[in-house]
Amino acid sequence: MAQMKRIGVLTSGGDAPGMNAAVRAVARTAISMGIECIGIRRGWNGLINGDFVRLDTSSVSHIINKGGTILYTARSEEFRTEAGRKKAMDTCKLLGLDGIVAIGGDGTFQGALALSRLGIPVVGIPGTIDNDIGCSHYTIGYDTACNTAIEAIDKLRDTMQSHERCSVVEVMGRHAGHLALYVGIASGATAVLVPEREMDFEQDVVEKIRNARLSGRTHFMIVVAEGAGSAVEIGKKIHESTGIDPRVTVLGHIQRGGTPTARDRVTASRMGYSAVKVLAEKQCNRVIVIQNGVLTDLDMEEALAMKKHLNEPEYALLSAMTGGGSD
Ligand code: F6P
């Protein structure tokens, strides 16, 4: 295997706090190994359009503490087409890229696999606040997003408590409930609705509010994963069923920003470092993952076929905690 001379790094899909730390680690690890690093901007679109920036050690200074991504990001429709991927491959040839590190979620990895089939090795790093990548127990940005949501819910609780109200809060997660479940446990929610569990409104919401009221609570916190339904609709149904007049808050994109936590900075740094090592040593398609706390790499095709289920011990804990009402 010839020594790699130049690699590209990109961030794609929804941004996640810690992506910058991963870009920094990729660039600095590559440079330390004598490999040039090119930052591809605006995700896969950047590879299609030849939108790039050369990265040296100082161009990634002062970013480990920053949310967002200095490389910008996008969801590329064109890259889903054969013609788009062909253009991207041409850019790789023109720039002399020997490999790519792609940081993002499921869509990013699907793109990575498709590109790799055209002959360029790609290593994926899981980065999404949703933590919904089947092959990895952890994705960059999840911890920060959980903490952002919890901080917001704590603030909501203050005012809900004073006014003796019910709050319905919608958190992100796309089709998955990992974020909502974790946030619900940590914020002492009255009830948490996740897409992985079919909702029985009477049992899962009304009964929990009723139990909380019977045990003396006068404020209620209902956490809804966006994939489980609209918080506005849940709020209306609560009003119809109980007479309570809930206040609805959709946390939205606030969960995607902010200073990455120590966990996200360190995990991203470790994954970035490992991605370059794996790319240089194996020169094939891999995904960097964390499984049972251990950082390792998997074949990309096999990794993409893996499914993630809701964390059962966490769900059992939530059920026990919400059986008799909120905090
Ligand atoms: O995948 C991250 C995520 O924030 C999801 O939680 C959410 O469903 C989606 O992206 C929102 O996407 P957009 O940034 O396109 O609004």
XYZ file of N, CA, C and O and ligand atoms in Angstrom, residues 14 75 128-130 172-174 226 253 256, ligand 1:
60
model
N -27.099 17.341 9.526
C -27.311 18.283 10.633
C -26.035 18.438 11.441
O -25.365 17.454 11.741
N -27.256 19.240 3.396
C -27.813 17.941 2.995
C -27.868 18.009 1.471
O -28.577 18.835 0.917
N -24.065 13.247 15.301
C -25.463 13.712 15.256
C -26.001 13.786 16.676
O -25.708 12.905 17.491
N -26.791 14.810 16.930
C -27.360 14.939 18.290
C -28.378 13.845 18.568
O -28.738 13.607 19.708
N -28.844 13.161 17.521
C -29.920 12.165 17.696
C -29.436 10.856 18.323
O -30.243 10.071 18.809
N -35.754 17.246 19.846
C -35.416 16.668 18.543
C -35.123 15.177 18.648
O -35.264 14.572 19.703
N -34.664 14.591 17.564
C -34.331 13.172 17.562
C -34.706 12.480 16.263
O -34.533 11.289 16.115
N -35.294 13.250 15.365
C -35.783 12.723 14.085
C -36.731 11.549 14.321
O -37.755 11.747 14.959
N -39.721 14.452 18.867
C -40.392 14.966 17.662
C -40.966 13.829 16.810
O -41.993 13.999 16.156
N -33.941 23.910 17.051
C -32.526 23.914 16.681
C -31.593 24.433 17.768
O -30.375 24.304 17.632
N -29.041 22.033 18.745
C -27.909 21.696 17.869
C -26.691 22.590 18.089
O -25.615 22.311 17.565
O -30.430 14.962 12.656
C -30.349 16.065 13.463
C -31.645 16.831 13.451
O -31.470 17.955 14.281
C -32.894 16.044 13.863
O -33.000 15.904 15.248
C -33.973 16.852 13.232
O -35.098 16.054 12.937
C -33.335 17.353 11.970
O -31.941 17.277 12.155
C -33.696 18.765 11.606
O -33.136 19.043 10.372
P -33.015 20.479 9.707
O -31.748 21.088 10.220
O -32.932 20.190 8.258
O -34.189 21.278 10.133
